[in-house]
Amino acid sequence: MSLQSALQQLASFRANNSRESQETFAKGLVVLKAGKTVNLGEEGWAFLEQLALAAIDVGRIDIADQCLKQLSDKFDDSPRVDVLRGIRMEATQSPSIVLSFYDELLRISPSNAAIWKRRISVLRRLGKLEKAVEDLNEYLDTFYTDVEGWLELADIHASCNQYTYALQALSHALLLTPQNPFTFLQFAETAYSAGDMPLALKMFLVVIDMNESEDEDAIPLGISVRAWWGTKLCTRQLVASSATHNSQSNTSVPKNIKLVDELATERVLTAYSGEQGIQTRNLVSKWMSRR
Amino acid sequence: MSSLPVSLYLDPQIRDWVLFPITLVMILVGILRHYVVVLLQSAPKVQTRAAIREQRALARSQILRATAAHSPIPPVYYTSISQHLAAAYTAGTYLKDGPPKGDAPSAPPNPITDPAAMDGMMAGMKTQMVMMVPQMVIMGWINFFFQGFVLIKLPFPLTLGFKSMLQRGIETPDMDVRWVSSLSWYFLNFFGLNGLYRILLGSDNSADSSRDMTASPFAAPGGAAGVAGPQDFNKLFKAEKDNLEFSEGLHNWVGQDVENRVLRKYGKLAPAY
């Protein structure tokens, strides 16, 4: 592997914000061994940070320490290096020590978002969910546009069966990324867990509607298989019991629910028509016919 | 004279001792200035949580309103967020110093007395000084030593309209427009060296001087850096509240009619039109 291609690959990882720790570590080690970080110029520091994170991921603390030392020598009081130091500590130290480290940093600069987030993640890991949620709420009240934060909040709430709160957090995430079908899917599934069938059905259908490339003849793939399954599960319940469904969000059941149910059945079965799917198709169709 | 081109012979010494030095000095001063500005730049001030919250509070309702006509979230969630924001704006929850007390009219803070705003202004003034002083010195130097010099002949013909631009400082009505005077050469460099600086110093250099002709020392460096003068957030919030109410009327959930759209797409329902 040439040095040049390794560097190029690493730069593209950085640009695309992709983690790829194993690969980053392997490539980064080549660069580090060649001692070329010095003549990388400004890029070199970003590379060291990337390699340190990857090294912690794959458990090579020694390499991470090497990178961290170079970075600390250059930028001693940089908040970004502080975060890296914190992550390094999280890898080996006990959470309470890390927590006090973060507390100290936050006392000096209360508006450091990255450290604030790390602290919340440590709190969650410790199982102090109440404190984590409280902190996360305060964090999101200040930095509203952090989609990751809202998703994390939704995740914490969902893990405690507080689906209503989870839906509220997800609705903020949806407002921030209205173009992401995966957020819609998560919203739909959370609504399904909360028992709000009509809302879940609508949201599953939105996911399908967003998938423009799929049409009548195509076999559903990836996210749309999941969305069709979700639709089917919802319509099954809605068709089975004609009683009015209670929906916390006052969503009405579609008038042509029967048609939607038929379509969902058809689409789910289509999803199992490929070479791999054909074995399970019988199982699925048996489940479909069982009312 | 009109038939024969004016043959004006320029001493090569002018080229070596006037044309090149002016250009070189301007380039070097630009580079020097870039580094002086870098030195003068004070580190961005650390803002408190409350200040960040206040600044970003408006963005919340803007995000909410941006998608109102095709909102990704159901009406219940939309109205709850919208009304929560409206209530918070009315009550002044997001204000840095807490909700306003009593009925005292909140005057916008005076920028001269507010130390935070003063800092931003001083930074602007400082860079402005670094920009202006060398230009004045160079212009004085050229005016004093090389006044009325003809430095260079452009290799292409130009119309008479360019005369005032290219022959500043030489009051001859008949000279061909292609001859460039020393002062005009200075101005050409002044406006034209930006491309060279960009190659030498990178794209966000502060060497280019023509840019700060328009900049005011009171404008914050970097524009959105946050010290953009005193803003009465309370007033902004009150105005945003009306916008929120307006958007609430516009709200239309993207899932409102989604089942029909999906059914139509898969041919289960006749097209709407």
Coordinates of C-alpha atoms in Angstrom, one line a residue:
Chain A
M1 CA 0.0 0.0 0.0
S2 CA 1.5 3.3 -1.0
L3 CA 1.7 6.1 1.3
Q4 CA 0.0 8.4 -1.1
S5 CA -3.1 6.2 -1.5
A6 CA -3.3 5.7 2.2
L7 CA -3.3 9.4 2.9
Q8 CA -5.9 9.9 0.2
Q9 CA -8.1 7.3 1.7
L10 CA -7.8 8.7 5.2
A11 CA -8.6 12.2 3.9
S12 CA -11.7 10.9 2.3
F13 CA -12.7 9.1 5.5
R14 CA -12.4 12.4 7.3
A15 CA -14.4 14.3 4.7
N16 CA -17.2 11.7 4.7
N17 CA -17.2 11.5 8.5
S18 CA -17.0 7.7 8.3
R19 CA -15.6 5.8 11.1
E20 CA -14.0 2.6 9.6
S21 CA -11.8 2.2 12.6
Q22 CA -10.0 -1.0 11.5
E23 CA -9.1 0.3 8.1
T24 CA -8.2 3.8 9.4
F25 CA -6.0 2.3 12.0
A26 CA -4.2 0.0 9.5
K27 CA -3.6 2.9 7.0
G28 CA -2.8 5.4 9.7
L29 CA -0.2 3.1 11.2
V30 CA 1.6 3.1 7.8
V31 CA 1.7 6.8 7.7
L32 CA 2.7 7.1 11.4
K33 CA 5.5 4.6 11.0
A34 CA 6.8 6.4 7.9
G35 CA 7.1 9.5 10.1
K36 CA 5.4 11.6 7.6
T37 CA 3.0 13.4 9.9
V38 CA 5.5 16.3 10.2
N39 CA 5.5 17.2 6.5
L40 CA 1.7 16.8 6.2
G41 CA 1.4 20.4 7.5
E42 CA -1.9 21.4 8.8
E43 CA -3.5 18.2 7.6
G44 CA -1.2 16.2 9.9
W45 CA -3.1 17.3 13.0
A46 CA -6.4 16.2 11.7
F47 CA -4.8 13.0 10.8
L48 CA -3.4 12.4 14.2
E49 CA -6.8 13.0 15.8
Q50 CA -8.4 10.6 13.4
L51 CA -5.8 7.9 14.1
A52 CA -6.0 8.4 17.8
L53 CA -9.8 7.8 17.7
A54 CA -9.4 4.8 15.5
A55 CA -6.6 3.4 17.7
I56 CA -8.9 3.7 20.8
D57 CA -11.6 1.9 18.9
V58 CA -9.5 -1.0 18.0
G59 CA -7.9 -1.1 21.5
R60 CA -4.4 0.0 20.7
I61 CA -4.0 2.5 23.5
D62 CA -0.3 2.8 22.9
I63 CA -0.7 4.2 19.4
A64 CA -3.4 6.5 20.7
D65 CA -1.1 7.8 23.4
Q66 CA 1.6 8.5 20.8
C67 CA -0.8 10.6 18.7
L68 CA -2.2 12.3 21.8
K69 CA 1.3 13.2 23.0
Q70 CA 2.1 14.9 19.6
L71 CA -1.2 16.7 19.7
S72 CA -0.8 17.9 23.3
D73 CA 2.7 19.2 22.6
K74 CA 1.3 21.3 19.8
F75 CA -2.1 22.4 21.2
D76 CA -2.0 22.0 24.9
D77 CA -5.2 23.8 25.9
S78 CA -7.3 23.2 22.8
P79 CA -10.8 22.0 23.7
R80 CA -10.6 19.5 20.8
V81 CA -7.6 17.8 22.4
D82 CA -9.3 17.9 25.7
V83 CA -12.2 15.9 24.2
L84 CA -9.7 13.4 22.8
R85 CA -8.0 13.1 26.2
G86 CA -11.4 12.5 27.7
I87 CA -12.2 9.7 25.2
R88 CA -8.8 8.2 25.9
M89 CA -9.6 8.2 29.6
E90 CA -13.0 6.7 29.0
A91 CA -11.2 3.7 27.4
T92 CA -9.2 2.8 30.5
Q93 CA -10.2 4.8 33.5
S94 CA -13.3 4.3 35.7
P95 CA -16.3 6.4 34.7
S96 CA -16.3 8.4 37.9
I97 CA -12.8 9.7 37.2
V98 CA -13.7 10.6 33.6
L99 CA -16.9 12.3 34.9
S100 CA -14.9 14.5 37.2
F101 CA -12.5 15.3 34.4
Y102 CA -15.4 16.4 32.2
D103 CA -16.9 18.3 35.1
E104 CA -13.7 20.3 35.6
L105 CA -13.6 21.1 31.9
L106 CA -17.2 22.2 31.8
R107 CA -16.6 24.4 34.8
I108 CA -13.9 26.3 32.9
S109 CA -15.9 26.5 29.6
P110 CA -19.5 25.8 30.1
S111 CA -20.4 26.2 26.5
N112 CA -18.2 23.4 25.1
A113 CA -20.7 21.3 23.3
A114 CA -18.4 18.3 22.6
I115 CA -17.5 17.8 26.2
W116 CA -21.0 18.3 27.3
K117 CA -22.1 15.5 25.0
R118 CA -19.3 13.2 26.1
R119 CA -20.4 13.8 29.7
I120 CA -24.0 12.8 28.9
S121 CA -22.8 9.7 27.2
V122 CA -20.8 8.7 30.2
L123 CA -23.8 9.4 32.5
R124 CA -25.9 7.1 30.3
R125 CA -23.3 4.4 30.4
L126 CA -23.2 4.6 34.2
G127 CA -26.9 4.0 34.2
K128 CA -27.8 7.4 35.6
L129 CA -30.5 7.8 33.1
E130 CA -32.4 10.5 34.9
K131 CA -29.4 12.7 35.2
A132 CA -28.5 12.0 31.5
V133 CA -31.9 12.9 30.3
E134 CA -32.0 16.1 32.4
D135 CA -28.6 17.1 31.0
L136 CA -29.5 16.2 27.5
N137 CA -32.6 18.3 27.7
E138 CA -30.6 21.2 28.9
Y139 CA -28.1 20.6 26.2
L140 CA -30.7 20.4 23.4
D141 CA -32.3 23.5 24.8
T142 CA -29.1 25.3 24.1
F143 CA -28.0 23.5 20.9
Y144 CA -31.3 22.8 19.3
T145 CA -29.9 21.9 15.9
D146 CA -28.1 18.8 17.1
V147 CA -29.9 15.9 15.4
E148 CA -27.7 13.3 17.1
G149 CA -28.7 14.7 20.5
W150 CA -32.4 14.4 19.7
L151 CA -32.0 10.8 18.4
E152 CA -30.1 9.9 21.6
L153 CA -32.8 11.4 23.7
A154 CA -35.4 9.4 21.8
D155 CA -33.4 6.3 22.3
I156 CA -33.0 6.8 26.0
H157 CA -36.8 7.4 26.4
A158 CA -37.6 4.4 24.2
S159 CA -35.3 2.2 26.3
C160 CA -37.4 3.2 29.4
N161 CA -40.7 2.5 27.5
Q162 CA -41.5 6.3 27.5
Y163 CA -42.7 6.2 24.0
T164 CA -44.6 9.5 24.1
Y165 CA -41.5 11.3 25.1
A166 CA -39.5 9.4 22.5
L167 CA -42.0 10.5 19.9
Q168 CA -41.6 14.1 21.0
A169 CA -37.9 14.0 20.7
L170 CA -38.1 12.3 17.3
S171 CA -40.5 14.9 16.0
H172 CA -37.7 17.5 16.7
A173 CA -35.3 15.2 14.8
L174 CA -37.7 15.0 12.0
L175 CA -38.0 18.8 11.8
L176 CA -34.2 19.0 11.5
T177 CA -33.8 16.3 8.9
P178 CA -37.1 16.1 7.0
Q179 CA -35.3 14.5 4.1
N180 CA -34.1 11.4 6.0
P181 CA -36.4 8.4 5.6
F182 CA -34.7 6.5 8.4
T183 CA -35.8 9.1 11.0
F184 CA -39.4 8.7 9.7
L185 CA -39.0 4.9 10.0
Q186 CA -37.8 5.2 13.6
F187 CA -40.7 7.5 14.3
A188 CA -43.2 5.0 12.8
E189 CA -41.7 2.1 14.8
T190 CA -41.8 4.1 18.0
A191 CA -45.4 5.1 17.3
Y192 CA -46.1 1.4 16.7
S193 CA -44.6 0.5 20.0
A194 CA -46.6 3.2 21.7
G195 CA -49.7 1.6 20.3
D196 CA -50.7 4.5 18.1
M197 CA -51.5 2.3 15.0
P198 CA -53.0 5.0 12.8
L199 CA -50.0 7.3 13.3
A200 CA -47.6 4.5 12.8
L201 CA -49.3 3.4 9.6
K202 CA -49.2 7.0 8.2
M203 CA -45.5 7.3 9.0
F204 CA -44.7 3.9 7.4
L205 CA -46.5 5.0 4.3
V206 CA -44.5 8.3 4.3
V207 CA -41.3 6.3 4.2
I208 CA -42.6 4.3 1.3
D209 CA -43.8 7.5 -0.4
M210 CA -40.3 9.0 0.0
N211 CA -38.7 6.0 -1.8
E212 CA -39.2 7.4 -5.3
S213 CA -37.1 4.8 -7.1
E214 CA -39.4 1.9 -6.2
D215 CA -42.5 1.2 -8.3
E216 CA -45.0 -1.5 -9.0
D217 CA -42.6 -3.9 -10.7
A218 CA -39.6 -3.4 -8.5
I219 CA -38.8 -5.8 -5.7
P220 CA -38.7 -3.8 -2.4
L221 CA -35.2 -3.6 -1.0
G222 CA -33.6 -2.3 2.2
I223 CA -35.6 0.2 4.1
S224 CA -38.8 -0.3 2.1
V225 CA -39.0 -4.0 3.0
R226 CA -39.1 -2.9 6.6
A227 CA -41.6 -0.1 5.9
W228 CA -43.9 -2.5 4.1
W229 CA -43.7 -5.0 6.9
G230 CA -44.6 -2.2 9.3
T231 CA -47.5 -1.1 7.1
K232 CA -48.7 -4.7 7.0
L233 CA -48.5 -5.1 10.8
C234 CA -50.5 -1.9 11.3
T235 CA -53.2 -2.6 8.7
R236 CA -53.6 -6.1 10.0
Q237 CA -54.5 -4.8 13.5
L238 CA -56.6 -2.0 12.1
V239 CA -58.6 -4.3 9.8
A240 CA -58.9 -7.0 12.3
S241 CA -60.6 -4.9 15.0
S242 CA -63.2 -2.6 13.5
A243 CA -63.5 -0.9 16.8
T244 CA -62.3 2.7 16.9
H245 CA -58.6 2.8 17.6
N246 CA -57.5 5.2 20.2
S247 CA -54.8 7.4 18.8
Q248 CA -53.1 9.8 21.1
S249 CA -52.3 12.0 18.2
N250 CA -55.9 12.0 16.9
T251 CA -54.8 10.5 13.6
S252 CA -57.7 9.1 11.7
V253 CA -57.7 5.6 10.2
P254 CA -57.6 5.9 6.4
K255 CA -61.0 5.2 4.7
N256 CA -59.6 2.7 2.2
I257 CA -57.7 0.7 4.8
K258 CA -58.6 -2.6 3.1
L259 CA -56.9 -1.5 -0.1
V260 CA -53.8 -0.5 1.8
D261 CA -53.8 -3.9 3.5
E262 CA -54.0 -5.7 0.2
L263 CA -51.3 -3.7 -1.2
A264 CA -49.0 -4.2 1.8
T265 CA -49.6 -8.0 1.6
E266 CA -48.7 -8.0 -2.0
R267 CA -45.6 -5.9 -1.6
V268 CA -44.3 -7.9 1.4
L269 CA -44.7 -11.1 -0.6
T270 CA -43.0 -9.5 -3.6
A271 CA -40.0 -8.8 -1.3
Y272 CA -39.6 -12.5 -0.8
S273 CA -39.6 -13.4 -4.5
G274 CA -35.9 -13.2 -5.1
E275 CA -33.6 -16.2 -5.1
Q276 CA -32.8 -15.8 -1.5
G277 CA -36.3 -15.0 -0.4
I278 CA -38.1 -17.9 -2.0
Q279 CA -37.4 -20.3 0.8
T280 CA -39.0 -18.0 3.4
R281 CA -41.9 -17.1 1.1
N282 CA -44.0 -20.0 2.3
L283 CA -43.6 -19.0 5.9
V284 CA -44.5 -15.5 5.1
S285 CA -47.6 -16.3 3.1
K286 CA -48.8 -18.7 5.8
W287 CA -48.5 -15.8 8.3
M288 CA -50.4 -13.6 5.9
S289 CA -53.3 -16.0 5.5
R290 CA -53.6 -16.5 9.3
R291 CA -55.9 -13.9 10.5
Chain B
M1 CA 0.1 63.1 -35.3
S2 CA -3.1 61.3 -35.9
S3 CA -1.6 59.2 -38.7
L4 CA 1.6 58.3 -37.1
P5 CA 1.7 56.5 -33.8
V6 CA 3.3 58.5 -31.2
S7 CA 6.7 57.1 -30.5
L8 CA 7.4 57.5 -26.9
Y9 CA 10.6 55.9 -25.8
L10 CA 10.6 54.9 -22.1
D11 CA 13.9 54.7 -20.4
P12 CA 14.6 51.1 -19.2
Q13 CA 15.7 52.6 -15.9
I14 CA 12.1 53.6 -15.3
R15 CA 11.1 49.9 -15.7
D16 CA 13.9 48.7 -13.3
W17 CA 13.7 51.5 -10.7
V18 CA 10.0 52.5 -10.7
L19 CA 7.7 49.9 -12.2
F20 CA 9.2 46.9 -10.6
P21 CA 9.7 48.5 -7.2
I22 CA 6.2 49.7 -7.0
T23 CA 4.8 46.3 -7.8
L24 CA 7.2 44.5 -5.5
V25 CA 6.5 46.9 -2.6
M26 CA 2.8 46.5 -3.0
I27 CA 3.0 42.7 -3.0
L28 CA 5.3 42.7 0.0
V29 CA 3.2 45.1 2.0
G30 CA 0.1 43.0 1.3
I31 CA 1.9 39.9 2.6
L32 CA 3.2 41.7 5.6
R33 CA -0.3 43.1 6.3
H34 CA -1.7 39.6 6.2
Y35 CA 0.6 38.5 8.9
V36 CA 0.1 41.6 11.0
V37 CA -3.7 41.0 10.9
V38 CA -3.2 37.4 11.9
L39 CA -1.2 38.6 14.9
L40 CA -3.7 41.3 15.8
Q41 CA -6.7 38.9 15.7
S42 CA -7.9 38.3 19.2
A43 CA -9.2 34.8 20.0
P44 CA -13.0 34.6 19.7
K45 CA -14.6 35.2 23.0
V46 CA -16.1 32.3 24.8
Q47 CA -19.8 32.7 25.1
T48 CA -21.9 31.7 28.0
R49 CA -24.5 29.0 27.6
A50 CA -27.3 31.6 28.1
A51 CA -25.9 33.8 25.4
I52 CA -25.7 30.9 22.9
R53 CA -29.2 29.9 23.8
E54 CA -30.5 33.3 23.2
Q55 CA -28.9 33.6 19.9
R56 CA -30.1 30.3 18.7
A57 CA -33.6 30.5 20.0
L58 CA -34.9 32.2 16.9
A59 CA -33.5 29.4 14.7
R60 CA -35.9 27.0 16.4
S61 CA -39.0 28.6 15.1
Q62 CA -37.4 29.2 11.7
I63 CA -36.7 25.5 11.5
L64 CA -40.2 24.7 12.5
R65 CA -41.7 27.2 10.0
A66 CA -39.5 26.2 7.1
T67 CA -41.3 22.9 6.6
A68 CA -44.8 24.0 7.8
A69 CA -46.4 23.7 4.4
H70 CA -45.2 20.1 4.1
S71 CA -44.5 19.3 7.7
P72 CA -42.9 16.0 8.5
I73 CA -44.7 15.9 11.9
P74 CA -48.4 15.4 12.7
P75 CA -50.6 18.3 13.7
V76 CA -50.6 17.5 17.3
Y77 CA -46.8 17.6 17.6
Y78 CA -46.6 20.6 15.5
T79 CA -49.0 22.7 17.5
S80 CA -47.5 21.6 20.7
I81 CA -44.0 22.7 19.6
S82 CA -45.4 25.9 18.0
Q83 CA -47.4 26.9 21.1
H84 CA -44.6 26.1 23.4
L85 CA -42.2 28.3 21.4
A86 CA -44.8 31.1 21.2
A87 CA -45.3 31.0 25.0
A88 CA -41.6 31.0 25.6
Y89 CA -41.1 33.9 23.3
T90 CA -43.8 35.9 25.0
A91 CA -42.5 35.1 28.4
G92 CA -38.9 35.8 27.4
T93 CA -37.7 32.5 28.6
Y94 CA -34.8 32.4 26.1
L95 CA -33.5 35.9 27.0
K96 CA -29.9 35.9 28.3
D97 CA -30.8 37.8 31.4
G98 CA -34.0 36.0 32.1
P99 CA -37.5 37.3 31.5
P100 CA -37.9 41.0 31.6
K101 CA -39.1 42.4 34.9
G102 CA -42.0 44.7 35.3
D103 CA -43.2 47.0 32.6
A104 CA -40.0 49.0 32.1
P105 CA -39.4 49.5 28.4
S106 CA -36.4 47.5 27.4
A107 CA -34.0 49.9 25.6
P108 CA -31.5 48.3 23.4
P109 CA -28.1 48.2 25.2
N110 CA -25.8 51.0 24.2
P111 CA -22.9 49.5 22.2
I112 CA -20.4 51.9 23.7
T113 CA -21.1 50.8 27.3
D114 CA -21.4 47.2 26.5
P115 CA -17.8 45.8 26.9
A116 CA -18.6 42.8 24.7
A117 CA -19.7 44.9 21.8
M118 CA -16.8 47.3 22.3
D119 CA -14.3 44.5 21.9
G120 CA -15.7 43.5 18.6
M121 CA -15.6 47.1 17.4
M122 CA -12.0 47.6 18.6
A123 CA -11.0 44.5 16.7
G124 CA -12.6 45.9 13.5
M125 CA -10.8 49.2 14.0
K126 CA -7.5 47.6 14.6
T127 CA -7.6 45.7 11.3
Q128 CA -8.9 48.7 9.6
M129 CA -5.9 50.7 10.7
V130 CA -3.5 48.1 9.5
M131 CA -5.3 48.2 6.2
M132 CA -5.4 51.9 5.7
V133 CA -2.0 53.2 7.0
P134 CA 0.3 51.3 4.6
Q135 CA -1.9 52.2 1.6
M136 CA -1.7 55.9 2.5
V137 CA 2.1 55.7 2.9
I138 CA 2.6 54.0 -0.4
M139 CA 0.4 56.4 -2.2
G140 CA 2.2 59.3 -0.6
W141 CA 5.5 57.7 -1.7
I142 CA 4.4 57.3 -5.3
N143 CA 2.9 60.8 -5.4
F144 CA 6.1 62.4 -4.0
F145 CA 8.7 60.6 -6.0
F146 CA 7.1 59.4 -9.2
Q147 CA 4.5 62.0 -9.9
G148 CA 3.7 62.2 -13.6
F149 CA 5.8 59.2 -14.6
V150 CA 4.7 57.1 -17.5
L151 CA 5.6 53.5 -16.6
I152 CA 4.3 51.1 -19.1
K153 CA 2.5 50.7 -22.4
L154 CA -0.4 48.3 -22.5
P155 CA 0.0 45.8 -25.4
F156 CA -3.6 46.3 -26.5
P157 CA -5.6 49.4 -27.7
L158 CA -8.2 50.9 -25.5
T159 CA -11.0 53.5 -26.0
L160 CA -10.7 57.0 -24.7
G161 CA -13.0 56.3 -21.8
F162 CA -10.1 54.6 -20.0
K163 CA -8.0 57.7 -20.0
S164 CA -9.0 58.9 -16.6
M165 CA -8.4 55.4 -15.2
L166 CA -5.0 54.8 -16.8
Q167 CA -3.4 58.2 -16.9
R168 CA -4.2 59.7 -13.5
G169 CA -1.7 62.4 -12.6
I170 CA -0.8 63.2 -16.2
E171 CA -2.7 66.1 -17.7
T172 CA -2.2 65.5 -21.4
P173 CA -5.2 65.4 -23.6
D174 CA -3.4 63.9 -26.6
M175 CA -1.4 60.9 -25.3
D176 CA -2.4 57.5 -26.3
V177 CA -4.6 55.7 -23.7
R178 CA -2.3 52.8 -23.7
W179 CA 0.3 54.6 -21.7
V180 CA -0.1 54.0 -17.9
S181 CA 0.9 56.6 -15.3
S182 CA 2.5 55.7 -12.0
L183 CA -0.5 56.6 -9.9
S184 CA -2.7 54.5 -12.1
W185 CA -0.3 51.6 -12.0
Y186 CA -0.7 51.9 -8.2
F187 CA -4.4 51.6 -8.5
L188 CA -4.3 48.8 -10.9
N189 CA -2.1 46.9 -8.4
F190 CA -4.3 47.9 -5.5
F191 CA -7.4 46.3 -7.1
G192 CA -5.7 43.6 -9.0
L193 CA -3.3 41.8 -6.7
N194 CA -6.0 39.8 -4.9
G195 CA -5.5 36.8 -7.2
L196 CA -1.8 36.7 -6.5
Y197 CA -2.4 36.9 -2.8
R198 CA -4.8 34.1 -3.0
I199 CA -2.1 31.9 -4.6
L200 CA 0.5 33.0 -2.1
L201 CA -1.5 33.0 1.1
G202 CA -4.5 30.9 0.6
S203 CA -8.1 31.9 0.0
D204 CA -9.0 33.6 3.2
N205 CA -6.1 36.0 3.4
S206 CA -6.4 39.5 4.7
A207 CA -3.9 41.0 2.4
D208 CA -6.3 42.4 -0.2
S209 CA -7.0 46.0 0.5
S210 CA -9.6 46.8 -2.1
R211 CA -12.1 44.8 -0.1
D212 CA -12.0 46.9 3.0
M213 CA -12.8 50.0 1.1
T214 CA -16.4 49.0 1.6
A215 CA -16.1 47.5 5.1
S216 CA -17.0 49.6 8.0
P217 CA -15.0 49.4 11.2
F218 CA -18.2 48.8 13.1
A219 CA -19.1 45.7 11.2
A220 CA -18.0 42.6 13.0
P221 CA -15.1 40.7 11.5
G222 CA -16.4 37.5 10.0
G223 CA -20.0 38.7 9.8
A224 CA -21.9 36.0 11.6
A225 CA -19.3 35.8 14.4
G226 CA -22.0 36.8 16.8
V227 CA -20.9 40.2 17.9
A228 CA -23.1 41.8 15.2
G229 CA -24.0 44.8 17.3
P230 CA -26.7 45.1 19.9
Q231 CA -29.8 43.2 19.0
D232 CA -32.9 43.5 21.0
F233 CA -33.8 39.8 21.2
N234 CA -36.9 40.5 23.1
K235 CA -38.3 42.5 20.1
L236 CA -37.2 39.8 17.7
F237 CA -38.9 37.1 19.7
K238 CA -42.2 39.1 19.8
A239 CA -42.1 39.5 16.0
E240 CA -41.3 35.8 15.5
K241 CA -44.4 34.9 17.6
D242 CA -46.6 36.4 14.9
N243 CA -44.8 34.4 12.2
L244 CA -45.4 31.3 14.2
E245 CA -49.1 31.9 14.4
F246 CA -49.2 32.5 10.7
S247 CA -47.4 29.2 10.0
E248 CA -49.6 27.3 12.2
G249 CA -52.4 28.1 9.9
L250 CA -50.3 26.9 7.0
H251 CA -49.4 23.7 8.6
N252 CA -50.1 20.6 6.5
W253 CA -48.8 17.2 7.5
V254 CA -47.0 15.3 4.8
G255 CA -48.9 12.2 6.0
Q256 CA -52.3 13.7 5.6
D257 CA -53.1 12.1 2.3
V258 CA -50.2 9.7 2.0
E259 CA -52.2 6.5 1.8
N260 CA -53.9 7.7 -1.4
R261 CA -50.6 8.8 -2.9
V262 CA -49.1 5.4 -2.2
L263 CA -52.2 3.6 -3.5
R264 CA -52.1 5.7 -6.7
K265 CA -48.4 5.0 -7.2
Y266 CA -49.0 1.3 -7.1
G267 CA -52.0 1.5 -9.3
K268 CA -54.6 0.5 -6.7
L269 CA -56.5 3.8 -7.0
A270 CA -57.4 5.8 -10.0
P271 CA -55.3 8.9 -10.5
A272 CA -56.7 12.0 -9.0
Y273 CA -56.9 13.8 -12.3

